[in-house]
Amino acid sequence: MTAYVIDASAAIVLAEAGYVPASGDTLLAPTLLRSEVLASLRRDVVSGVREERSARALIPAVDRLPVRLLGDRVLRKTAWRLVGELGWPDTFAAEYVALTVLHGDALVTGDADRYAGAPIALRTGADLLRS
């Protein structure tokens, strides 16, 4: 049984592929995941990377991913501690790292640079799709 924390970039890739976790695997994310997915899809539309219709179709696809959203006090406290240790300016990325430290085996992302220096294992959406 493996617990994967997914960020917005991974959620979009997994939703596009119709990902279903392997038996016993769990997907986790901080509660800010849905807002970050919306923001990322909107940026894609504005920059011309994705058409609005396909972006809007991905919103319910992401919602269908079996992700357990967490945002408790311990998570927030851990994220706050991590930003201090890592020297990051805000807690957004730190919430994913904190959740991975507390409950996950790896953080799945398409943006490894966002988590530079974090004391966690990183995977890509492609890694999960191969398993």
mmCIF file of N, CA and C in Angstrom:
data_model
loop_
_atom_site.group_PDB
_atom_site.id
_atom_site.type_symbol
_atom_site.label_atom_id
_atom_site.label_comp_id
_atom_site.label_asym_id
_atom_site.label_seq_id
_atom_site.Cartn_x
_atom_site.Cartn_y
_atom_site.Cartn_z
ATOM 1 N N MET A 1 0.832 -1.179 0.000
ATOM 2 C CA MET A 1 0.000 0.000 0.000
ATOM 3 C C MET A 1 0.877 1.242 0.000
ATOM 4 N N THR A 2 0.648 2.103 -0.962
ATOM 5 C CA THR A 2 1.429 3.321 -1.103
ATOM 6 C C THR A 2 0.495 4.520 -1.075
ATOM 7 N N ALA A 3 0.901 5.533 -0.329
ATOM 8 C CA ALA A 3 0.133 6.778 -0.265
ATOM 9 C C ALA A 3 0.878 7.838 -1.067
ATOM 10 N N TYR A 4 0.262 8.306 -2.136
ATOM 11 C CA TYR A 4 0.838 9.340 -2.983
ATOM 12 C C TYR A 4 0.151 10.666 -2.719
ATOM 13 N N VAL A 5 0.929 11.686 -2.442
ATOM 14 C CA VAL A 5 0.411 13.046 -2.372
ATOM 15 C C VAL A 5 0.534 13.607 -3.780
ATOM 16 N N ILE A 6 -0.539 14.195 -4.294
ATOM 17 C CA ILE A 6 -0.500 14.754 -5.648
ATOM 18 C C ILE A 6 -0.702 16.260 -5.586
ATOM 19 N N ASP A 7 0.033 16.974 -6.442
ATOM 20 C CA ASP A 7 -0.193 18.410 -6.554
ATOM 21 C C ASP A 7 -1.050 18.680 -7.787
ATOM 22 N N ALA A 8 -1.309 19.943 -8.070
ATOM 23 C CA ALA A 8 -2.202 20.301 -9.174
ATOM 24 C C ALA A 8 -1.685 19.811 -10.517
ATOM 25 N N SER A 9 -0.379 19.921 -10.743
ATOM 26 C CA SER A 9 0.163 19.475 -12.029
ATOM 27 C C SER A 9 -0.056 17.977 -12.217
ATOM 28 N N ALA A 10 0.127 17.207 -11.169
ATOM 29 C CA ALA A 10 -0.085 15.759 -11.246
ATOM 30 C C ALA A 10 -1.566 15.439 -11.387
ATOM 31 N N ALA A 11 -2.416 16.151 -10.656
ATOM 32 C CA ALA A 11 -3.854 15.896 -10.727
ATOM 33 C C ALA A 11 -4.364 16.076 -12.155
ATOM 34 N N ILE A 12 -3.869 17.083 -12.845
ATOM 35 C CA ILE A 12 -4.300 17.339 -14.219
ATOM 36 C C ILE A 12 -3.839 16.216 -15.139
ATOM 37 N N VAL A 13 -2.583 15.813 -15.011
ATOM 38 C CA VAL A 13 -2.050 14.718 -15.840
ATOM 39 C C VAL A 13 -2.826 13.426 -15.584
ATOM 40 N N LEU A 14 -3.056 13.120 -14.311
ATOM 41 C CA LEU A 14 -3.762 11.889 -13.968
ATOM 42 C C LEU A 14 -5.216 11.926 -14.437
ATOM 43 N N ALA A 15 -5.871 13.069 -14.318
ATOM 44 C CA ALA A 15 -7.256 13.198 -14.773
ATOM 45 C C ALA A 15 -7.342 13.052 -16.289
ATOM 46 N N GLU A 16 -6.400 13.647 -17.007
ATOM 47 C CA GLU A 16 -6.390 13.530 -18.472
ATOM 48 C C GLU A 16 -6.267 12.071 -18.907
ATOM 49 N N ALA A 17 -5.513 11.293 -18.127
ATOM 50 C CA ALA A 17 -5.266 9.894 -18.476
ATOM 51 C C ALA A 17 -6.344 8.956 -17.942
ATOM 52 N N GLY A 18 -7.298 9.476 -17.158
ATOM 53 C CA GLY A 18 -8.321 8.617 -16.569
ATOM 54 C C GLY A 18 -7.748 7.669 -15.528
ATOM 55 N N TYR A 19 -6.767 8.128 -14.805
ATOM 56 C CA TYR A 19 -6.050 7.301 -13.829
ATOM 57 C C TYR A 19 -6.961 6.717 -12.754
ATOM 58 N N VAL A 20 -6.735 5.448 -12.463
ATOM 59 C CA VAL A 20 -7.373 4.759 -11.345
ATOM 60 C C VAL A 20 -6.239 4.152 -10.525
ATOM 61 N N PRO A 21 -6.169 4.462 -9.236
ATOM 62 C CA PRO A 21 -5.066 3.933 -8.420
ATOM 63 C C PRO A 21 -5.042 2.409 -8.391
ATOM 64 N N ALA A 22 -3.856 1.862 -8.303
ATOM 65 C CA ALA A 22 -3.700 0.420 -8.137
ATOM 66 C C ALA A 22 -4.319 0.017 -6.808
ATOM 67 N N SER A 23 -4.721 -1.216 -6.711
ATOM 68 C CA SER A 23 -5.333 -1.718 -5.489
ATOM 69 C C SER A 23 -4.423 -1.452 -4.290
ATOM 70 N N GLY A 24 -4.974 -0.809 -3.281
ATOM 71 C CA GLY A 24 -4.209 -0.519 -2.074
ATOM 72 C C GLY A 24 -3.517 0.826 -2.081
ATOM 73 N N ASP A 25 -3.398 1.460 -3.242
ATOM 74 C CA ASP A 25 -2.764 2.780 -3.305
ATOM 75 C C ASP A 25 -3.790 3.862 -2.969
ATOM 76 N N THR A 26 -3.300 4.944 -2.375
ATOM 77 C CA THR A 26 -4.147 6.048 -1.962
ATOM 78 C C THR A 26 -3.604 7.351 -2.512
ATOM 79 N N LEU A 27 -4.500 8.247 -2.929
ATOM 80 C CA LEU A 27 -4.115 9.597 -3.345
ATOM 81 C C LEU A 27 -4.527 10.570 -2.250
ATOM 82 N N LEU A 28 -3.597 11.457 -1.889
ATOM 83 C CA LEU A 28 -3.832 12.471 -0.867
ATOM 84 C C LEU A 28 -3.459 13.830 -1.430
ATOM 85 N N ALA A 29 -4.057 14.878 -0.891
ATOM 86 C CA ALA A 29 -3.687 16.247 -1.261
ATOM 87 C C ALA A 29 -4.175 17.195 -0.178
ATOM 88 N N PRO A 30 -3.489 18.336 -0.043
ATOM 89 C CA PRO A 30 -4.025 19.359 0.854
ATOM 90 C C PRO A 30 -5.275 19.982 0.221
ATOM 91 N N THR A 31 -6.088 20.596 1.047
ATOM 92 C CA THR A 31 -7.356 21.149 0.565
ATOM 93 C C THR A 31 -7.175 22.204 -0.522
ATOM 94 N N LEU A 32 -6.021 22.809 -0.624
ATOM 95 C CA LEU A 32 -5.807 23.841 -1.645
ATOM 96 C C LEU A 32 -5.673 23.265 -3.044
ATOM 97 N N LEU A 33 -5.670 21.947 -3.190
ATOM 98 C CA LEU A 33 -5.502 21.317 -4.503
ATOM 99 C C LEU A 33 -6.504 21.843 -5.524
ATOM 100 N N ARG A 34 -7.765 21.878 -5.192
ATOM 101 C CA ARG A 34 -8.775 22.262 -6.190
ATOM 102 C C ARG A 34 -8.585 23.698 -6.671
ATOM 103 N N SER A 35 -8.240 24.596 -5.764
ATOM 104 C CA SER A 35 -7.986 25.988 -6.174
ATOM 105 C C SER A 35 -6.765 26.072 -7.074
ATOM 106 N N GLU A 36 -5.731 25.311 -6.763
ATOM 107 C CA GLU A 36 -4.540 25.335 -7.609
ATOM 108 C C GLU A 36 -4.804 24.714 -8.977
ATOM 109 N N VAL A 37 -5.648 23.686 -9.033
ATOM 110 C CA VAL A 37 -6.027 23.106 -10.325
ATOM 111 C C VAL A 37 -6.740 24.157 -11.176
ATOM 112 N N LEU A 38 -7.723 24.845 -10.586
ATOM 113 C CA LEU A 38 -8.438 25.886 -11.333
ATOM 114 C C LEU A 38 -7.488 26.963 -11.837
ATOM 115 N N ALA A 39 -6.588 27.418 -10.978
ATOM 116 C CA ALA A 39 -5.641 28.464 -11.370
ATOM 117 C C ALA A 39 -4.726 27.979 -12.491
ATOM 118 N N SER A 40 -4.255 26.759 -12.395
ATOM 119 C CA SER A 40 -3.365 26.209 -13.413
ATOM 120 C C SER A 40 -4.081 26.075 -14.755
ATOM 121 N N LEU A 41 -5.297 25.564 -14.730
ATOM 122 C CA LEU A 41 -6.053 25.434 -15.979
ATOM 123 C C LEU A 41 -6.337 26.796 -16.597
ATOM 124 N N ARG A 42 -6.650 27.773 -15.774
ATOM 125 C CA ARG A 42 -6.907 29.122 -16.294
ATOM 126 C C ARG A 42 -5.647 29.713 -16.919
ATOM 127 N N ARG A 43 -4.498 29.522 -16.261
ATOM 128 C CA ARG A 43 -3.229 29.996 -16.841
ATOM 129 C C ARG A 43 -2.986 29.339 -18.197
ATOM 130 N N ASP A 44 -3.287 28.040 -18.302
ATOM 131 C CA ASP A 44 -3.119 27.336 -19.579
ATOM 132 C C ASP A 44 -3.998 27.942 -20.670
ATOM 133 N N VAL A 45 -5.219 28.297 -20.320
ATOM 134 C CA VAL A 45 -6.135 28.897 -21.300
ATOM 135 C C VAL A 45 -5.610 30.262 -21.731
ATOM 136 N N VAL A 46 -5.259 31.090 -20.779
ATOM 137 C CA VAL A 46 -4.795 32.452 -21.081
ATOM 138 C C VAL A 46 -3.512 32.427 -21.919
ATOM 139 N N SER A 47 -2.627 31.469 -21.639
ATOM 140 C CA SER A 47 -1.361 31.402 -22.378
ATOM 141 C C SER A 47 -1.485 30.672 -23.710
ATOM 142 N N GLY A 48 -2.662 30.103 -23.974
ATOM 143 C CA GLY A 48 -2.863 29.422 -25.249
ATOM 144 C C GLY A 48 -2.408 27.970 -25.264
ATOM 145 N N VAL A 49 -2.021 27.437 -24.134
ATOM 146 C CA VAL A 49 -1.579 26.047 -24.049
ATOM 147 C C VAL A 49 -2.753 25.080 -24.187
ATOM 148 N N ARG A 50 -3.923 25.519 -23.727
ATOM 149 C CA ARG A 50 -5.094 24.653 -23.695
ATOM 150 C C ARG A 50 -6.315 25.482 -24.086
ATOM 151 N N GLU A 51 -7.236 24.879 -24.809
ATOM 152 C CA GLU A 51 -8.477 25.572 -25.146
ATOM 153 C C GLU A 51 -9.411 25.563 -23.941
ATOM 154 N N GLU A 52 -10.243 26.582 -23.849
ATOM 155 C CA GLU A 52 -11.134 26.701 -22.694
ATOM 156 C C GLU A 52 -12.033 25.479 -22.527
ATOM 157 N N ARG A 53 -12.554 24.965 -23.609
ATOM 158 C CA ARG A 53 -13.450 23.801 -23.511
ATOM 159 C C ARG A 53 -12.727 22.609 -22.881
ATOM 160 N N SER A 54 -11.501 22.335 -23.289
ATOM 161 C CA SER A 54 -10.784 21.190 -22.712
ATOM 162 C C SER A 54 -10.405 21.456 -21.258
ATOM 163 N N ALA A 55 -10.089 22.707 -20.935
ATOM 164 C CA ALA A 55 -9.773 23.049 -19.551
ATOM 165 C C ALA A 55 -10.994 22.838 -18.668
ATOM 166 N N ARG A 56 -12.138 23.310 -19.128
ATOM 167 C CA ARG A 56 -13.370 23.161 -18.336
ATOM 168 C C ARG A 56 -13.751 21.688 -18.181
ATOM 169 N N ALA A 57 -13.482 20.878 -19.191
ATOM 170 C CA ALA A 57 -13.783 19.442 -19.111
ATOM 171 C C ALA A 57 -12.896 18.734 -18.093
ATOM 172 N N LEU A 58 -11.726 19.274 -17.852
ATOM 173 C CA LEU A 58 -10.815 18.644 -16.891
ATOM 174 C C LEU A 58 -11.226 18.886 -15.441
ATOM 175 N N ILE A 59 -11.992 19.927 -15.183
ATOM 176 C CA ILE A 59 -12.384 20.224 -13.801
ATOM 177 C C ILE A 59 -13.163 19.053 -13.195
ATOM 178 N N PRO A 60 -14.225 18.560 -13.824
ATOM 179 C CA PRO A 60 -14.901 17.399 -13.233
ATOM 180 C C PRO A 60 -14.061 16.129 -13.281
ATOM 181 N N ALA A 61 -13.153 16.034 -14.255
ATOM 182 C CA ALA A 61 -12.272 14.863 -14.313
ATOM 183 C C ALA A 61 -11.346 14.834 -13.099
ATOM 184 N N VAL A 62 -10.837 15.989 -12.712
ATOM 185 C CA VAL A 62 -10.015 16.065 -11.501
ATOM 186 C C VAL A 62 -10.868 15.745 -10.277
ATOM 187 N N ASP A 63 -12.089 16.263 -10.264
ATOM 188 C CA ASP A 63 -12.988 15.995 -9.136
ATOM 189 C C ASP A 63 -13.275 14.503 -8.972
ATOM 190 N N ARG A 64 -13.235 13.753 -10.074
ATOM 191 C CA ARG A 64 -13.508 12.311 -10.004
ATOM 192 C C ARG A 64 -12.324 11.503 -9.481
ATOM 193 N N LEU A 65 -11.131 12.091 -9.453
ATOM 194 C CA LEU A 65 -9.994 11.360 -8.891
ATOM 195 C C LEU A 65 -10.287 11.050 -7.426
ATOM 196 N N PRO A 66 -9.983 9.848 -6.985
ATOM 197 C CA PRO A 66 -10.272 9.477 -5.595
ATOM 198 C C PRO A 66 -9.211 10.031 -4.632
ATOM 199 N N VAL A 67 -9.251 11.331 -4.453
ATOM 200 C CA VAL A 67 -8.256 12.015 -3.630
ATOM 201 C C VAL A 67 -8.850 12.344 -2.268
ATOM 202 N N ARG A 68 -8.131 12.010 -1.240
ATOM 203 C CA ARG A 68 -8.528 12.394 0.118
ATOM 204 C C ARG A 68 -7.883 13.741 0.414
ATOM 205 N N LEU A 69 -8.702 14.762 0.609
ATOM 206 C CA LEU A 69 -8.212 16.112 0.875
ATOM 207 C C LEU A 69 -8.065 16.328 2.381
ATOM 208 N N LEU A 70 -6.909 16.848 2.783
ATOM 209 C CA LEU A 70 -6.616 17.079 4.197
ATOM 210 C C LEU A 70 -6.136 18.506 4.403
ATOM 211 N N GLY A 71 -6.471 19.072 5.543
ATOM 212 C CA GLY A 71 -6.042 20.434 5.842
ATOM 213 C C GLY A 71 -6.134 20.728 7.320
ATOM 214 N N ASP A 72 -5.756 19.779 8.131
ATOM 215 C CA ASP A 72 -5.907 19.940 9.580
ATOM 216 C C ASP A 72 -4.805 20.808 10.180
ATOM 217 N N ARG A 73 -4.935 21.045 11.454
ATOM 218 C CA ARG A 73 -4.013 21.903 12.192
ATOM 219 C C ARG A 73 -2.575 21.379 12.152
ATOM 220 N N VAL A 74 -2.408 20.080 12.262
ATOM 221 C CA VAL A 74 -1.060 19.489 12.253
ATOM 222 C C VAL A 74 -0.398 19.722 10.899
ATOM 223 N N LEU A 75 -1.157 19.570 9.827
ATOM 224 C CA LEU A 75 -0.624 19.822 8.483
ATOM 225 C C LEU A 75 -0.159 21.266 8.356
ATOM 226 N N ARG A 76 -1.000 22.199 8.788
ATOM 227 C CA ARG A 76 -0.652 23.622 8.673
ATOM 228 C C ARG A 76 0.562 23.959 9.539
ATOM 229 N N LYS A 77 0.625 23.412 10.722
ATOM 230 C CA LYS A 77 1.761 23.653 11.616
ATOM 231 C C LYS A 77 3.055 23.104 11.005
ATOM 232 N N THR A 78 2.966 21.929 10.416
ATOM 233 C CA THR A 78 4.136 21.323 9.780
ATOM 234 C C THR A 78 4.569 22.140 8.561
ATOM 235 N N ALA A 79 3.608 22.610 7.766
ATOM 236 C CA ALA A 79 3.931 23.451 6.605
ATOM 237 C C ALA A 79 4.623 24.731 7.051
ATOM 238 N N TRP A 80 4.145 25.321 8.117
ATOM 239 C CA TRP A 80 4.745 26.553 8.637
ATOM 240 C C TRP A 80 6.195 26.301 9.064
ATOM 241 N N ARG A 81 6.420 25.184 9.749
ATOM 242 C CA ARG A 81 7.782 24.834 10.175
ATOM 243 C C ARG A 81 8.686 24.611 8.958
ATOM 244 N N LEU A 82 8.173 23.913 7.957
ATOM 245 C CA LEU A 82 8.968 23.605 6.769
ATOM 246 C C LEU A 82 9.375 24.844 5.983
ATOM 247 N N VAL A 83 8.488 25.838 5.859
ATOM 248 C CA VAL A 83 8.881 27.045 5.108
ATOM 249 C C VAL A 83 10.043 27.736 5.803
ATOM 250 N N GLY A 84 10.047 27.709 7.128
ATOM 251 C CA GLY A 84 11.173 28.290 7.858
ATOM 252 C C GLY A 84 12.461 27.526 7.610
ATOM 253 N N GLU A 85 12.370 26.216 7.644
ATOM 254 C CA GLU A 85 13.560 25.381 7.427
ATOM 255 C C GLU A 85 14.077 25.473 5.996
ATOM 256 N N LEU A 86 13.167 25.547 5.031
ATOM 257 C CA LEU A 86 13.552 25.540 3.622
ATOM 258 C C LEU A 86 13.780 26.939 3.057
ATOM 259 N N GLY A 87 13.376 27.959 3.814
ATOM 260 C CA GLY A 87 13.550 29.332 3.334
ATOM 261 C C GLY A 87 12.594 29.725 2.232
ATOM 262 N N TRP A 88 11.441 29.076 2.167
ATOM 263 C CA TRP A 88 10.460 29.389 1.145
ATOM 264 C C TRP A 88 9.622 30.590 1.578
ATOM 265 N N PRO A 89 9.129 31.389 0.614
ATOM 266 C CA PRO A 89 8.405 32.617 0.974
ATOM 267 C C PRO A 89 6.947 32.412 1.371
ATOM 268 N N ASP A 90 6.355 31.259 1.010
ATOM 269 C CA ASP A 90 4.954 31.023 1.375
ATOM 270 C C ASP A 90 4.740 29.537 1.642
ATOM 271 N N THR A 91 3.527 29.204 2.051
ATOM 272 C CA THR A 91 3.252 27.834 2.486
ATOM 273 C C THR A 91 2.571 26.953 1.437
ATOM 274 N N PHE A 92 2.301 27.466 0.251
ATOM 275 C CA PHE A 92 1.564 26.679 -0.724
ATOM 276 C C PHE A 92 2.258 25.353 -1.045
ATOM 277 N N ALA A 93 3.477 25.390 -1.529
ATOM 278 C CA ALA A 93 4.215 24.154 -1.825
ATOM 279 C C ALA A 93 4.489 23.375 -0.551
ATOM 280 N N ALA A 94 4.690 24.095 0.539
ATOM 281 C CA ALA A 94 4.996 23.435 1.814
ATOM 282 C C ALA A 94 3.848 22.575 2.313
ATOM 283 N N GLU A 95 2.608 22.901 1.964
ATOM 284 C CA GLU A 95 1.489 22.057 2.384
ATOM 285 C C GLU A 95 1.581 20.674 1.744
ATOM 286 N N TYR A 96 1.998 20.606 0.486
ATOM 287 C CA TYR A 96 2.169 19.311 -0.179
ATOM 288 C C TYR A 96 3.320 18.538 0.464
ATOM 289 N N VAL A 97 4.401 19.241 0.746
ATOM 290 C CA VAL A 97 5.548 18.599 1.386
ATOM 291 C C VAL A 97 5.171 18.113 2.783
ATOM 292 N N ALA A 98 4.475 18.952 3.543
ATOM 293 C CA ALA A 98 4.064 18.574 4.897
ATOM 294 C C ALA A 98 3.186 17.331 4.869
ATOM 295 N N LEU A 99 2.250 17.288 3.936
ATOM 296 C CA LEU A 99 1.375 16.124 3.849
ATOM 297 C C LEU A 99 2.173 14.874 3.499
ATOM 298 N N THR A 100 3.167 15.024 2.649
ATOM 299 C CA THR A 100 4.022 13.889 2.297
ATOM 300 C C THR A 100 4.829 13.436 3.510
ATOM 301 N N VAL A 101 5.376 14.377 4.255
ATOM 302 C CA VAL A 101 6.134 14.038 5.461
ATOM 303 C C VAL A 101 5.235 13.306 6.464
ATOM 304 N N LEU A 102 4.020 13.799 6.630
ATOM 305 C CA LEU A 102 3.127 13.244 7.647
ATOM 306 C C LEU A 102 2.460 11.925 7.248
ATOM 307 N N HIS A 103 2.052 11.807 5.965
ATOM 308 C CA HIS A 103 1.217 10.661 5.588
ATOM 309 C C HIS A 103 1.601 9.979 4.279
ATOM 310 N N GLY A 104 2.490 10.555 3.498
ATOM 311 C CA GLY A 104 2.736 10.037 2.159
ATOM 312 C C GLY A 104 4.061 9.327 2.008
ATOM 313 N N ASP A 105 4.124 8.519 0.961
ATOM 314 C CA ASP A 105 5.373 7.855 0.603
ATOM 315 C C ASP A 105 6.147 8.657 -0.434
ATOM 316 N N ALA A 106 5.437 9.438 -1.240
ATOM 317 C CA ALA A 106 6.065 10.263 -2.268
ATOM 318 C C ALA A 106 5.097 11.358 -2.693
ATOM 319 N N LEU A 107 5.656 12.452 -3.192
ATOM 320 C CA LEU A 107 4.869 13.543 -3.761
ATOM 321 C C LEU A 107 4.940 13.422 -5.272
ATOM 322 N N VAL A 108 3.784 13.406 -5.917
ATOM 323 C CA VAL A 108 3.707 13.293 -7.373
ATOM 324 C C VAL A 108 3.492 14.688 -7.936
ATOM 325 N N THR A 109 4.380 15.085 -8.847
ATOM 326 C CA THR A 109 4.355 16.439 -9.395
ATOM 327 C C THR A 109 4.933 16.460 -10.804
ATOM 328 N N GLY A 110 4.556 17.468 -11.539
ATOM 329 C CA GLY A 110 5.168 17.750 -12.830
ATOM 330 C C GLY A 110 6.127 18.924 -12.727
ATOM 331 N N ASP A 111 6.349 19.419 -11.517
ATOM 332 C CA ASP A 111 7.164 20.608 -11.276
ATOM 333 C C ASP A 111 8.109 20.375 -10.101
ATOM 334 N N ALA A 112 9.094 19.516 -10.299
ATOM 335 C CA ALA A 112 10.026 19.157 -9.227
ATOM 336 C C ALA A 112 10.763 20.381 -8.676
ATOM 337 N N ASP A 113 11.026 21.382 -9.506
ATOM 338 C CA ASP A 113 11.738 22.577 -9.042
ATOM 339 C C ASP A 113 10.985 23.297 -7.925
ATOM 340 N N ARG A 114 9.668 23.207 -7.943
ATOM 341 C CA ARG A 114 8.855 23.864 -6.917
ATOM 342 C C ARG A 114 9.176 23.324 -5.516
ATOM 343 N N TYR A 115 9.674 22.100 -5.447
ATOM 344 C CA TYR A 115 9.914 21.443 -4.164
ATOM 345 C C TYR A 115 11.405 21.241 -3.880
ATOM 346 N N ALA A 116 12.235 22.062 -4.523
ATOM 347 C CA ALA A 116 13.688 21.945 -4.361
ATOM 348 C C ALA A 116 14.075 22.031 -2.889
ATOM 349 N N GLY A 117 14.881 21.080 -2.461
ATOM 350 C CA GLY A 117 15.371 21.060 -1.095
ATOM 351 C C GLY A 117 14.481 20.340 -0.109
ATOM 352 N N ALA A 118 13.296 19.950 -0.541
ATOM 353 C CA ALA A 118 12.352 19.279 0.370
ATOM 354 C C ALA A 118 12.834 17.862 0.681
ATOM 355 N N PRO A 119 12.660 17.433 1.920
ATOM 356 C CA PRO A 119 13.166 16.121 2.344
ATOM 357 C C PRO A 119 12.184 14.976 2.049
ATOM 358 N N ILE A 120 11.781 14.865 0.787
ATOM 359 C CA ILE A 120 10.778 13.874 0.406
ATOM 360 C C ILE A 120 11.138 13.247 -0.932
ATOM 361 N N ALA A 121 10.523 12.104 -1.218
ATOM 362 C CA ALA A 121 10.672 11.466 -2.524
ATOM 363 C C ALA A 121 9.690 12.102 -3.502
ATOM 364 N N LEU A 122 10.159 12.351 -4.711
ATOM 365 C CA LEU A 122 9.309 12.928 -5.762
ATOM 366 C C LEU A 122 9.094 11.898 -6.865
ATOM 367 N N ARG A 123 7.904 11.883 -7.420
ATOM 368 C CA ARG A 123 7.558 11.053 -8.564
ATOM 369 C C ARG A 123 6.811 11.931 -9.567
ATOM 370 N N THR A 124 6.621 11.415 -10.766
ATOM 371 C CA THR A 124 5.846 12.128 -11.778
ATOM 372 C C THR A 124 4.530 11.396 -12.015
ATOM 373 N N GLY A 125 3.611 12.085 -12.660
ATOM 374 C CA GLY A 125 2.366 11.440 -13.043
ATOM 375 C C GLY A 125 2.629 10.242 -13.949
ATOM 376 N N ALA A 126 3.627 10.361 -14.808
ATOM 377 C CA ALA A 126 3.978 9.244 -15.700
ATOM 378 C C ALA A 126 4.401 8.027 -14.889
ATOM 379 N N ASP A 127 5.091 8.227 -13.769
ATOM 380 C CA ASP A 127 5.475 7.120 -12.896
ATOM 381 C C ASP A 127 4.239 6.352 -12.420
ATOM 382 N N LEU A 128 3.224 7.091 -11.995
ATOM 383 C CA LEU A 128 1.998 6.441 -11.506
ATOM 384 C C LEU A 128 1.255 5.745 -12.640
ATOM 385 N N LEU A 129 1.247 6.348 -13.807
ATOM 386 C CA LEU A 129 0.528 5.757 -14.933
ATOM 387 C C LEU A 129 1.184 4.459 -15.381
ATOM 388 N N ARG A 130 2.491 4.320 -15.157
ATOM 389 C CA ARG A 130 3.191 3.082 -15.515
ATOM 390 C C ARG A 130 2.952 1.969 -14.496
ATOM 391 N N SER A 131 2.563 2.329 -13.274
ATOM 392 C CA SER A 131 2.430 1.300 -12.231
ATOM 393 C C SER A 131 1.084 0.618 -12.246
#
